[in-house]
Coordinates of C-alpha atoms in Angstrom, one line a residue:
M1 CA -301.5 35.5 -58.9
I2 CA -302.2 32.4 -57.0
A3 CA -299.6 33.2 -54.4
R4 CA -301.1 36.7 -54.0
Y5 CA -304.6 35.2 -53.6
L6 CA -303.4 32.7 -50.9
R7 CA -301.6 35.5 -49.0
E8 CA -304.7 37.7 -49.0
H9 CA -307.5 35.2 -48.4
T10 CA -305.9 32.2 -46.6
S11 CA -303.4 31.3 -44.0
P12 CA -300.9 29.8 -46.6
P13 CA -299.2 27.3 -44.2
V14 CA -302.5 25.9 -43.0
F15 CA -304.4 26.0 -46.3
V16 CA -301.7 24.6 -48.5
S17 CA -300.6 21.9 -46.0
S18 CA -304.2 20.8 -45.4
A19 CA -305.2 20.8 -49.1
V20 CA -302.0 18.9 -50.2
L21 CA -302.3 16.2 -47.5
A22 CA -306.1 15.8 -48.1
L23 CA -305.6 15.5 -51.8
A24 CA -302.7 13.0 -51.2
F25 CA -305.1 10.9 -49.1
V26 CA -307.7 11.0 -51.9
L27 CA -305.1 9.9 -54.4
W28 CA -303.9 7.0 -52.2
G29 CA -307.5 5.8 -51.8
A30 CA -308.2 6.1 -55.5
V31 CA -305.0 4.3 -56.6
A32 CA -304.6 1.7 -53.8
P33 CA -307.8 1.5 -51.8
A34 CA -306.9 -2.0 -50.4
S35 CA -303.6 -0.7 -49.1
L36 CA -305.3 2.3 -47.4
G37 CA -307.9 0.0 -45.8
S38 CA -305.3 -2.4 -44.5
V39 CA -303.1 0.3 -43.0
A40 CA -306.1 2.0 -41.4
D41 CA -307.3 -1.2 -39.8
A42 CA -303.8 -2.0 -38.3
V43 CA -303.5 1.5 -36.8
N44 CA -307.0 1.4 -35.5
S45 CA -306.4 -1.9 -33.6
A46 CA -303.3 -0.4 -32.0
V47 CA -305.1 2.8 -30.9
T48 CA -308.2 1.0 -29.5
G49 CA -306.1 -1.6 -27.8
N50 CA -303.6 0.7 -26.1
L51 CA -305.2 4.1 -25.8
G52 CA -308.9 3.4 -25.3
W53 CA -308.6 4.5 -21.7
L54 CA -307.5 8.0 -22.8
Y55 CA -310.8 8.5 -24.7
I56 CA -312.9 7.2 -21.8
F57 CA -311.2 9.3 -19.2
T58 CA -311.0 12.5 -21.3
A59 CA -314.6 12.5 -22.4
S60 CA -315.9 12.0 -18.9
A61 CA -313.6 14.6 -17.5
F62 CA -315.0 17.1 -20.0
V63 CA -318.5 16.6 -18.7
V64 CA -317.4 17.5 -15.2
F65 CA -315.3 20.4 -16.4
V66 CA -318.1 22.2 -18.4
I67 CA -320.8 21.7 -15.6
V68 CA -318.4 23.1 -13.0
L69 CA -317.5 26.0 -15.3
M70 CA -321.2 26.8 -15.9
A71 CA -322.0 26.9 -12.2
S72 CA -318.9 29.0 -11.3
R73 CA -318.7 32.8 -11.3
F74 CA -317.1 32.6 -14.7
G75 CA -320.6 31.6 -16.0
R76 CA -321.4 35.4 -16.1
V77 CA -318.6 36.1 -18.6
K78 CA -319.8 36.9 -22.1
L79 CA -318.4 35.5 -25.4
G80 CA -317.8 39.1 -26.5
P81 CA -317.8 42.5 -24.9
S82 CA -319.9 42.9 -21.7
D83 CA -322.5 45.0 -23.6
S84 CA -322.8 42.5 -26.6
A85 CA -326.1 40.9 -27.5
P86 CA -326.7 37.5 -29.1
E87 CA -326.6 37.5 -32.9
Y88 CA -329.4 34.9 -33.4
K89 CA -332.7 34.2 -31.7
T90 CA -332.8 31.3 -29.4
V91 CA -334.9 29.1 -31.8
S92 CA -332.7 29.6 -34.7
W93 CA -329.6 29.2 -32.5
F94 CA -330.9 25.9 -31.2
A95 CA -331.9 24.6 -34.7
M96 CA -328.4 25.3 -36.1
L97 CA -326.5 23.8 -33.2
F98 CA -328.7 20.7 -33.0
T99 CA -328.7 19.8 -36.7
A100 CA -325.0 20.5 -37.0
G101 CA -324.1 18.7 -33.8
M102 CA -325.9 15.4 -34.3
G103 CA -327.7 15.2 -37.6
I104 CA -327.4 12.1 -39.6
G105 CA -326.3 9.8 -36.8
L106 CA -329.6 10.3 -34.9
V107 CA -331.6 9.0 -37.8
F108 CA -329.1 6.2 -38.6
Y109 CA -328.7 4.8 -35.1
A110 CA -332.0 5.6 -33.4
V111 CA -333.4 2.2 -34.1
A112 CA -330.2 0.1 -34.9
E113 CA -328.2 0.9 -31.8
P114 CA -330.8 -0.1 -29.1
L115 CA -331.7 -3.3 -31.0
T116 CA -328.0 -4.2 -31.3
H117 CA -327.4 -3.7 -27.6
F118 CA -330.5 -5.7 -26.9
T119 CA -329.6 -8.7 -29.0
S120 CA -325.8 -8.5 -28.3
P121 CA -325.2 -6.8 -25.0
P122 CA -321.6 -6.4 -23.7
T123 CA -322.5 -8.1 -20.4
G124 CA -325.6 -10.1 -19.2
E125 CA -328.1 -12.2 -21.1
A126 CA -329.6 -11.0 -24.4
G127 CA -333.3 -10.6 -25.0
T128 CA -334.3 -10.0 -21.4
A129 CA -336.0 -7.0 -19.7
E130 CA -332.6 -6.1 -18.2
A131 CA -331.0 -6.2 -21.7
A132 CA -333.7 -3.8 -22.9
E133 CA -333.1 -1.4 -20.1
N134 CA -329.4 -1.5 -20.6
A135 CA -329.8 -1.1 -24.4
M136 CA -331.4 2.3 -23.8
L137 CA -328.8 3.1 -21.1
Y138 CA -325.9 2.5 -23.5
T139 CA -327.7 4.5 -26.2
F140 CA -328.2 7.5 -23.9
Y141 CA -324.6 7.2 -22.7
H142 CA -323.3 7.5 -26.3
W143 CA -325.7 10.3 -27.3
G144 CA -326.1 12.2 -24.0
L145 CA -323.8 14.6 -22.1
H146 CA -320.5 13.3 -23.3
P147 CA -320.5 14.4 -27.0
W148 CA -321.9 17.8 -26.2
A149 CA -319.3 18.4 -23.4
I150 CA -316.6 17.6 -26.0
Y151 CA -318.1 20.2 -28.4
I152 CA -318.5 22.8 -25.7
V153 CA -314.8 22.6 -24.6
L154 CA -313.6 23.6 -28.1
G155 CA -316.5 25.9 -28.9
L156 CA -316.3 27.8 -25.6
S157 CA -312.5 28.1 -25.9
L158 CA -312.7 29.5 -29.4
G159 CA -315.6 31.9 -28.6
Y160 CA -314.0 33.2 -25.5
F161 CA -310.5 33.9 -27.0
S162 CA -311.9 35.2 -30.3
F163 CA -314.9 37.3 -29.3
R164 CA -313.7 38.5 -25.8
K165 CA -309.9 38.5 -26.2
G166 CA -309.8 39.6 -29.8
L167 CA -307.7 36.7 -31.1
P168 CA -308.4 35.0 -34.5
L169 CA -311.2 32.3 -34.6
R170 CA -308.7 29.4 -34.8
P171 CA -308.1 26.4 -32.5
A172 CA -304.5 27.5 -32.0
A173 CA -305.7 30.8 -30.5
A174 CA -307.2 28.9 -27.5
L175 CA -303.6 27.8 -26.7
Y176 CA -302.3 31.4 -26.4
P177 CA -302.0 31.3 -22.6
L178 CA -299.8 28.2 -23.0
I179 CA -297.6 29.0 -26.1
G180 CA -298.1 32.8 -26.5
N181 CA -297.3 34.3 -29.9
R182 CA -296.1 30.9 -31.2
I183 CA -299.8 30.4 -32.2
N184 CA -298.6 32.3 -35.3
S185 CA -295.8 30.0 -36.1
W186 CA -295.4 26.3 -36.7
P187 CA -296.9 25.0 -33.4
G188 CA -300.1 27.0 -34.0
Y189 CA -300.2 26.0 -37.6
L190 CA -299.8 22.3 -36.7
V191 CA -302.8 22.6 -34.3
D192 CA -305.0 24.1 -37.0
V193 CA -304.0 21.4 -39.5
V194 CA -304.9 18.7 -37.0
A195 CA -308.2 20.4 -36.5
V196 CA -308.8 20.5 -40.3
F197 CA -308.1 16.7 -40.6
G198 CA -310.3 15.9 -37.7
T199 CA -313.1 17.9 -39.3
L200 CA -312.7 16.3 -42.7
F201 CA -312.7 12.7 -41.4
G202 CA -315.5 13.3 -38.9
L203 CA -317.6 14.8 -41.6
A204 CA -316.7 12.0 -44.0
T205 CA -318.0 9.5 -41.5
S206 CA -321.3 11.3 -41.2
L207 CA -321.6 11.7 -45.0
G208 CA -320.8 8.1 -45.6
I209 CA -323.4 7.0 -43.0
G210 CA -325.9 9.3 -44.6
A211 CA -325.3 7.8 -48.0
Q212 CA -325.8 4.3 -46.7
Q213 CA -329.1 5.2 -45.2
V214 CA -330.4 7.1 -48.3
G215 CA -329.3 4.1 -50.4
A216 CA -331.3 1.8 -48.0
G217 CA -334.3 4.0 -48.4
L218 CA -334.1 3.9 -52.2
E219 CA -333.8 0.1 -52.0
T220 CA -336.8 -0.1 -49.8
L221 CA -338.9 2.2 -52.0
F222 CA -337.7 1.5 -55.5
G223 CA -335.8 -1.8 -55.3
L224 CA -332.4 -0.3 -56.1
E225 CA -329.4 -2.3 -54.8
N226 CA -327.8 -0.4 -51.9
S227 CA -324.3 -1.0 -53.2
T228 CA -321.1 0.9 -52.6
P229 CA -321.2 2.5 -56.2
L230 CA -324.7 3.8 -55.5
Q231 CA -323.6 5.2 -52.2
I232 CA -320.7 7.0 -53.8
V233 CA -323.0 8.5 -56.4
L234 CA -325.4 9.6 -53.7
I235 CA -322.5 11.3 -51.8
L236 CA -321.6 13.3 -54.9
L237 CA -325.2 14.2 -55.7
I238 CA -326.1 15.4 -52.2
T239 CA -322.8 17.3 -52.0
S240 CA -324.1 19.3 -54.9
V241 CA -327.1 20.2 -52.7
A242 CA -324.7 21.4 -50.0
A243 CA -322.8 23.4 -52.6
V244 CA -326.0 25.4 -53.3
S245 CA -326.4 26.1 -49.6
V246 CA -322.7 27.3 -49.6
L247 CA -323.5 29.8 -52.3
L248 CA -326.5 31.1 -50.3
G249 CA -324.5 31.9 -47.2
I250 CA -325.2 31.3 -43.5
D251 CA -328.4 33.2 -43.1
K252 CA -330.1 32.1 -46.3
G253 CA -328.4 28.7 -46.5
I254 CA -327.5 26.9 -43.3
R255 CA -330.0 28.8 -41.1
N256 CA -333.0 28.1 -43.3
L257 CA -332.0 24.5 -44.1
S258 CA -331.5 23.9 -40.4
L259 CA -334.9 25.2 -39.4
I260 CA -336.6 23.2 -42.2
N261 CA -334.7 20.1 -41.2
L262 CA -335.7 20.6 -37.5
W263 CA -339.4 20.7 -38.2
L264 CA -339.3 17.8 -40.6
A265 CA -337.4 15.7 -38.1
L266 CA -340.0 16.6 -35.5
A267 CA -342.8 15.6 -37.8
L268 CA -341.1 12.2 -38.3
M269 CA -340.7 11.7 -34.6
L270 CA -344.3 12.6 -33.8
F271 CA -345.5 10.2 -36.5
V272 CA -343.8 7.3 -34.7
F273 CA -344.8 8.6 -31.3
F274 CA -348.6 8.8 -32.1
F275 CA -348.8 5.5 -34.1
G276 CA -346.4 3.6 -31.8
P277 CA -347.0 2.6 -28.1
T278 CA -347.6 6.2 -27.0
R279 CA -348.4 5.7 -23.4
D280 CA -345.6 3.2 -22.9
L281 CA -343.2 5.6 -24.6
L282 CA -343.9 8.3 -22.0
N283 CA -343.3 5.8 -19.2
S284 CA -340.1 4.6 -20.9
L285 CA -338.8 8.2 -21.2
A286 CA -339.0 8.7 -17.5
A287 CA -337.5 5.3 -16.8
N288 CA -334.6 5.8 -19.3
V289 CA -333.7 9.2 -17.9
G290 CA -333.8 7.9 -14.3
V291 CA -331.5 4.9 -15.1
Y292 CA -329.1 7.2 -17.1
V293 CA -328.8 9.6 -14.2
Q294 CA -328.2 6.8 -11.7
Q295 CA -325.7 4.7 -13.8
L296 CA -323.8 7.5 -15.5
P297 CA -321.0 8.1 -13.0
G298 CA -319.9 4.4 -13.0
L299 CA -320.5 3.8 -16.6
S300 CA -318.5 6.9 -17.6
F301 CA -315.3 5.3 -16.4
Q302 CA -316.0 1.7 -17.2
T303 CA -313.3 -0.1 -19.3
F304 CA -314.3 -3.7 -18.7
P305 CA -310.9 -4.9 -17.5
G306 CA -310.3 -8.6 -18.0
D307 CA -313.5 -9.0 -20.2
A308 CA -312.3 -9.4 -23.8
D309 CA -315.8 -9.6 -25.3
A310 CA -317.0 -6.5 -23.5
Q311 CA -313.8 -4.6 -24.5
S312 CA -314.4 -5.6 -28.1
W313 CA -317.9 -4.2 -27.8
Q314 CA -316.6 -1.0 -26.3
S315 CA -314.1 -0.6 -29.1
G316 CA -316.8 -0.9 -31.7
W317 CA -319.2 1.4 -30.0
T318 CA -318.0 3.7 -27.2
L319 CA -314.5 4.3 -28.5
F320 CA -315.9 4.8 -32.0
Y321 CA -318.4 7.4 -30.7
W322 CA -315.8 9.2 -28.6
G323 CA -313.4 9.3 -31.6
W324 CA -316.2 10.5 -33.8
W325 CA -317.3 13.2 -31.4
I326 CA -313.8 14.4 -30.9
S327 CA -313.0 14.5 -34.6
W328 CA -316.3 16.4 -35.0
S329 CA -315.4 18.9 -32.3
P330 CA -313.5 21.4 -34.4
F331 CA -316.5 21.5 -36.8
V332 CA -319.3 21.7 -34.3
G333 CA -317.3 23.6 -31.7
M334 CA -316.2 26.3 -34.1
F335 CA -319.7 26.5 -35.6
L336 CA -321.2 26.9 -32.1
A337 CA -318.7 29.6 -31.4
R338 CA -319.5 31.4 -34.7
I339 CA -323.2 31.5 -33.9
S340 CA -323.0 32.2 -30.1
Y341 CA -321.5 35.7 -30.1
G342 CA -322.9 37.7 -27.2
R343 CA -324.1 34.8 -25.0
T344 CA -322.7 34.2 -21.5
I345 CA -320.7 31.1 -20.7
R346 CA -323.6 29.9 -18.6
Q347 CA -326.0 30.4 -21.5
F348 CA -323.6 28.7 -23.9
V349 CA -323.1 25.6 -21.7
A350 CA -326.7 25.3 -20.6
G351 CA -328.0 25.7 -24.2
A352 CA -325.5 23.5 -25.9
L353 CA -325.5 20.8 -23.2
F354 CA -329.0 20.3 -21.8
A355 CA -331.3 21.4 -24.6
P356 CA -329.9 19.1 -27.4
V357 CA -329.3 16.3 -24.9
G358 CA -332.9 16.4 -23.8
A359 CA -334.1 16.4 -27.4
S360 CA -331.8 13.5 -28.2
M361 CA -333.2 11.5 -25.3
V362 CA -336.8 12.0 -26.5
W363 CA -335.8 11.1 -30.0
M364 CA -333.9 7.9 -29.0
T365 CA -336.8 6.8 -26.7
V366 CA -339.4 7.3 -29.3
F367 CA -337.6 5.2 -32.0
G368 CA -335.6 2.9 -29.8
D369 CA -338.3 1.8 -27.3
T370 CA -340.9 1.5 -30.1
A371 CA -338.5 -1.0 -31.9
L372 CA -337.7 -2.8 -28.6
D373 CA -341.4 -3.2 -27.7
I374 CA -342.2 -4.7 -31.1
L375 CA -339.2 -7.1 -31.0
R376 CA -339.9 -8.2 -27.4
A377 CA -343.5 -9.0 -28.3
D378 CA -342.4 -10.9 -31.5
P379 CA -338.8 -12.1 -31.5
A380 CA -339.2 -13.3 -35.1
N381 CA -340.1 -9.8 -36.3
P382 CA -338.0 -8.5 -39.2
L383 CA -336.5 -6.0 -36.8
A384 CA -334.4 -8.8 -35.4
G385 CA -332.2 -8.4 -38.5
A386 CA -331.7 -4.7 -38.0
P387 CA -328.4 -5.0 -36.2
D388 CA -326.9 -6.7 -39.3
S389 CA -328.0 -3.9 -41.6
P390 CA -328.3 -0.7 -39.5
E391 CA -329.0 1.4 -42.5
T392 CA -332.3 -0.3 -43.1
S393 CA -333.5 -0.3 -39.5
M394 CA -335.5 3.0 -39.6
F395 CA -337.4 1.8 -42.7
L396 CA -338.1 -1.6 -41.1
L397 CA -339.5 0.1 -38.1
L398 CA -341.9 2.3 -40.2
Q399 CA -343.2 -0.8 -41.9
Q400 CA -344.2 -2.4 -38.5
L401 CA -346.4 0.5 -37.5
P402 CA -350.2 -0.1 -37.6
V403 CA -350.8 2.4 -40.4
P404 CA -352.0 2.2 -44.0
E405 CA -349.2 1.5 -46.6
I406 CA -349.4 4.9 -48.1
L407 CA -348.5 6.5 -44.7
T408 CA -345.6 4.1 -44.4
L409 CA -344.4 5.2 -47.8
L410 CA -344.8 8.9 -47.0
A411 CA -342.9 8.4 -43.7
S412 CA -340.1 6.6 -45.5
V413 CA -339.8 9.4 -48.0
L414 CA -339.7 11.9 -45.2
S415 CA -336.9 9.9 -43.5
I416 CA -334.9 10.2 -46.7
V417 CA -335.5 13.9 -47.0
V418 CA -334.4 14.4 -43.4
V419 CA -331.2 12.5 -43.9
V420 CA -330.5 14.4 -47.1
L421 CA -331.0 17.8 -45.3
F422 CA -328.9 16.7 -42.4
F423 CA -326.3 15.7 -45.0
A424 CA -326.4 19.1 -46.7
T425 CA -326.4 21.2 -43.5
S426 CA -323.4 19.1 -42.1
S427 CA -321.5 19.5 -45.3
D428 CA -322.3 23.2 -45.6
S429 CA -321.4 24.0 -42.0
G430 CA -318.3 21.9 -42.2
S431 CA -317.0 23.7 -45.3
L432 CA -317.6 27.0 -43.5
V433 CA -315.6 25.8 -40.5
I434 CA -312.7 24.3 -42.5
D435 CA -312.3 27.5 -44.4
I436 CA -312.2 29.5 -41.2
L437 CA -309.5 27.1 -40.0
T438 CA -307.5 27.5 -43.2
N439 CA -307.9 31.3 -43.8
G440 CA -306.4 32.5 -40.5
G441 CA -309.7 32.8 -38.5
D442 CA -311.8 35.0 -40.7
P443 CA -315.4 34.1 -39.7
N444 CA -316.8 35.3 -43.1
P445 CA -314.8 33.4 -45.7
R446 CA -315.0 33.6 -49.4
W447 CA -317.6 31.2 -51.0
Q448 CA -315.1 29.8 -53.5
Q449 CA -313.0 28.4 -50.8
R450 CA -316.0 27.0 -48.9
L451 CA -317.1 25.3 -52.2
F452 CA -313.7 23.7 -52.6
W453 CA -313.8 22.2 -49.1
A454 CA -317.5 21.0 -49.5
V455 CA -316.5 19.1 -52.6
L456 CA -313.4 17.7 -51.0
E457 CA -315.5 16.5 -48.0
G458 CA -317.7 14.5 -50.3
I459 CA -314.8 13.0 -52.2
I460 CA -313.1 11.9 -49.0
A461 CA -316.3 10.2 -47.8
A462 CA -316.5 8.4 -51.2
V463 CA -312.8 7.3 -50.9
L464 CA -313.4 5.9 -47.4
L465 CA -316.3 3.8 -48.6
G466 CA -314.4 2.6 -51.6
A467 CA -311.3 1.7 -49.4
G468 CA -313.4 -0.2 -47.0
A469 CA -315.0 -2.2 -49.8
A470 CA -311.7 -2.9 -51.4
A471 CA -310.1 -4.1 -48.1
G472 CA -313.0 -6.6 -47.7
A473 CA -314.5 -4.8 -44.8
D474 CA -317.9 -3.3 -44.6
A475 CA -318.2 0.4 -45.3
L476 CA -319.3 1.3 -41.8
S477 CA -316.1 -0.3 -40.4
A478 CA -314.0 1.9 -42.6
L479 CA -315.9 5.0 -41.5
Q480 CA -315.5 4.1 -37.8
T481 CA -311.8 3.6 -38.2
A482 CA -311.4 7.0 -39.8
S483 CA -313.1 8.7 -36.8
I484 CA -311.1 6.9 -34.2
L485 CA -307.8 7.7 -35.8
A486 CA -308.7 11.3 -36.5
G487 CA -309.8 11.8 -32.9
L488 CA -306.5 10.8 -31.3
P489 CA -304.4 13.9 -31.9
L490 CA -307.4 16.1 -31.3
C491 CA -307.9 14.5 -27.9
I492 CA -304.6 15.9 -26.8
V493 CA -305.4 19.3 -28.3
L494 CA -308.7 19.5 -26.4
I495 CA -307.0 18.7 -23.1
L496 CA -304.6 21.6 -23.7
M497 CA -307.5 23.9 -24.7
A498 CA -309.3 23.2 -21.4
V499 CA -306.1 24.1 -19.6
G500 CA -305.7 27.3 -21.7
L501 CA -309.3 28.3 -21.2
M502 CA -309.0 28.1 -17.4
K503 CA -305.8 30.1 -17.5
G504 CA -307.4 32.7 -19.7
L505 CA -310.5 33.0 -17.4
R506 CA -308.3 33.7 -14.5
S507 CA -307.5 37.0 -16.2
E508 CA -311.1 38.1 -15.7
R509 CA -311.5 40.7 -12.9
F510 CA -314.9 41.0 -11.4
V511 CA -314.8 44.7 -10.6
V512 CA -317.4 45.8 -8.0
A513 CA -317.9 49.5 -7.3
L514 CA -318.3 50.3 -3.6
P515 CA -321.5 52.2 -2.4
V516 CA -321.3 55.9 -3.2
E517 CA -323.1 58.8 -1.6
V518 CA -326.5 59.6 -3.1
S519 CA -328.8 62.5 -2.9
P520 CA -331.8 62.4 -0.5
A521 CA -334.1 62.5 -3.6
L522 CA -332.5 59.4 -5.0
T523 CA -332.8 57.7 -1.6
L524 CA -336.4 58.6 -1.5
R525 CA -337.1 57.2 -4.9
S526 CA -335.3 54.0 -4.0
S527 CA -337.8 53.2 -1.4
T528 CA -340.3 52.4 -4.1
A529 CA -337.8 50.2 -5.9
R530 CA -337.4 47.8 -2.9
S531 CA -340.4 45.8 -4.0
D532 CA -338.7 45.1 -7.4
D533 CA -337.6 41.5 -8.0
R534 CA -334.0 42.6 -8.3
N535 CA -334.0 44.1 -4.8
G536 CA -330.7 43.3 -3.1
Q537 CA -329.2 41.6 -6.1
A538 CA -326.5 43.0 -8.4
P539 CA -327.3 42.5 -12.0
E540 CA -324.7 41.2 -14.3
N541 CA -322.7 42.9 -17.1
G542 CA -322.2 46.2 -15.4
Q543 CA -325.9 47.3 -15.1
A544 CA -326.6 49.6 -12.2
A545 CA -328.9 48.6 -9.3
I546 CA -330.1 49.9 -6.0
D547 CA -329.4 48.0 -2.8
P548 CA -331.7 47.9 0.2
N549 CA -329.9 50.8 1.8
G550 CA -330.4 53.0 -1.3
A551 CA -326.7 52.7 -2.5
L552 CA -325.7 52.2 -6.1
Y553 CA -323.4 49.3 -7.0
S554 CA -322.5 47.3 -10.1
E555 CA -320.4 44.3 -11.1
T556 CA -318.7 43.4 -14.3
A557 CA -316.0 41.2 -15.6
V558 CA -313.3 43.0 -17.6
A559 CA -310.2 41.6 -19.3
T560 CA -308.3 41.6 -22.5
M561 CA -305.6 39.2 -23.8
A562 CA -302.3 40.9 -24.6
T563 CA -300.9 39.7 -27.8
S564 CA -297.8 41.9 -28.0
D565 CA -294.3 40.6 -27.6
E566 CA -293.9 42.7 -24.4
V567 CA -296.3 40.5 -22.4
E568 CA -295.5 36.9 -21.8
P569 CA -298.4 34.5 -21.8
D570 CA -297.7 33.6 -18.2
S571 CA -298.7 37.1 -17.1
G572 CA -302.3 36.6 -18.4
D573 CA -303.7 36.7 -14.8
D574 CA -302.5 40.3 -14.5
V575 CA -303.9 41.7 -17.7
L576 CA -306.7 44.2 -17.6
D577 CA -308.0 46.6 -20.2
H578 CA -308.2 50.3 -19.7
A579 CA -311.7 50.3 -18.5
G580 CA -310.9 47.7 -15.9
D581 CA -307.9 49.7 -14.6
V582 CA -309.9 52.8 -14.2
A583 CA -312.7 51.0 -12.4
L584 CA -310.2 49.3 -10.1
E585 CA -308.4 52.6 -9.3
R586 CA -311.7 54.3 -8.5
R587 CA -312.6 51.5 -6.1
Q588 CA -309.3 51.7 -4.4
G589 CA -309.5 55.5 -4.2
S590 CA -312.9 55.3 -2.5
T591 CA -311.4 53.3 0.3

């Protein structure tokens, strides 16, 4: 009976392999947490010491890749048939991609990261005006274009090959132009298992960070000690909230929670904005964006050769972030693909790159520059200790604002609620993605399997926290290690996906019908259409238009991906669907 269920509702090689390996990891962490922590630290040191350059180069190359792709003619191609329409409205789409893509980390690091770079910069003197400027520059660097470019590479590849080419919604499908039908054998299964583990450990990092911050909030409000056992209990409790969202489904669960979370996070940001140095924050936002744009090209490829202290800083911050974003990419990328059916590549890249990056910059400026202003005016302020306990930094900042104590209390409660909801939406979205990965690409998986993965995500986060404590390291260090290690194999997969995506896009044929003879009546009517805004421009997606000479013309991109054994993957550039063949023949015949 179990074997029949697995055949009907899962991809057995991926589901069984992922579940067994994940449960084995949980068992290792439960039986010998110190051993797990020690092994992870040793491997982490080897990766960051020898392969850090790979993370730096790859993340920056992805930024260039997606921007060029957006600006190219391929930006007109839809993630779906040419006549498809977006499934979700823009506001709902943005809320889901933003809360799933960043979430807990924005609340956790918004205050702690700028203060840490200000008090302990990788280069230069601490506590100066230059250190404050660079603190926001490094924060923008870590939360700006790079993470979203990483997500877009995977999400765009999956959305394109699944919705437009008709392949399953699996990471392996994006490698079809490279390995062909072997996506349905062990090479494809291996890619999917790697994506499952990247998602599990990336989510575990976020859930562990969220538990630390909720524990800090409870300690601030009620005096409870923010210990590892408390954080483990919080993970299990909040995972139960995610389980309820799983049972409600995407529209009633993730969508509604994401919208609620977005508005609550906005309320928290506006509270700090209006009661903080409002005018200075507006000036700081303009300055921060300007410095980021100016310094980004050089900073993107900086590895601090010969500077051991700066390289240590980069390992603890930049490489951790790049590993975290890469390990999150199957989760966020697949979720973005799942909710972006019917959008063009240009819409997808612009929406998923610039909109959340702009929101993140505003968020980081409001919280980060408010904290920096307070600390620069009073170096003995309690915020000076925030870098040593980043989970408490948000609550310390709220206590420094010139507001009545009751408002500080309410804002602290709001912060906890925002983190809990970020926690729940991340876990729910992650369980959806993992189940799609393990069921063969079905975008509407069974709730029982999603519930299994949601629970397992929480357990892995708890195990990582316990392993870090048992190894004598802080919990955050254990979470960072997990992200960096999980991101390494996925980094290679993402590079191959970008190559496969470009190879697949080359199969698109932009068929343009030549002008045809029209009746005098139509030519007469066209004279009144010349004042239209579309005059002289060919609309996209095959819609007809009238040129200045009264002739009809249209342009569309048509292509399908052949998946039969008769067509080798190398012939993808020559593959057209029936509609494309007919249109091309008509065009040639007219000449």
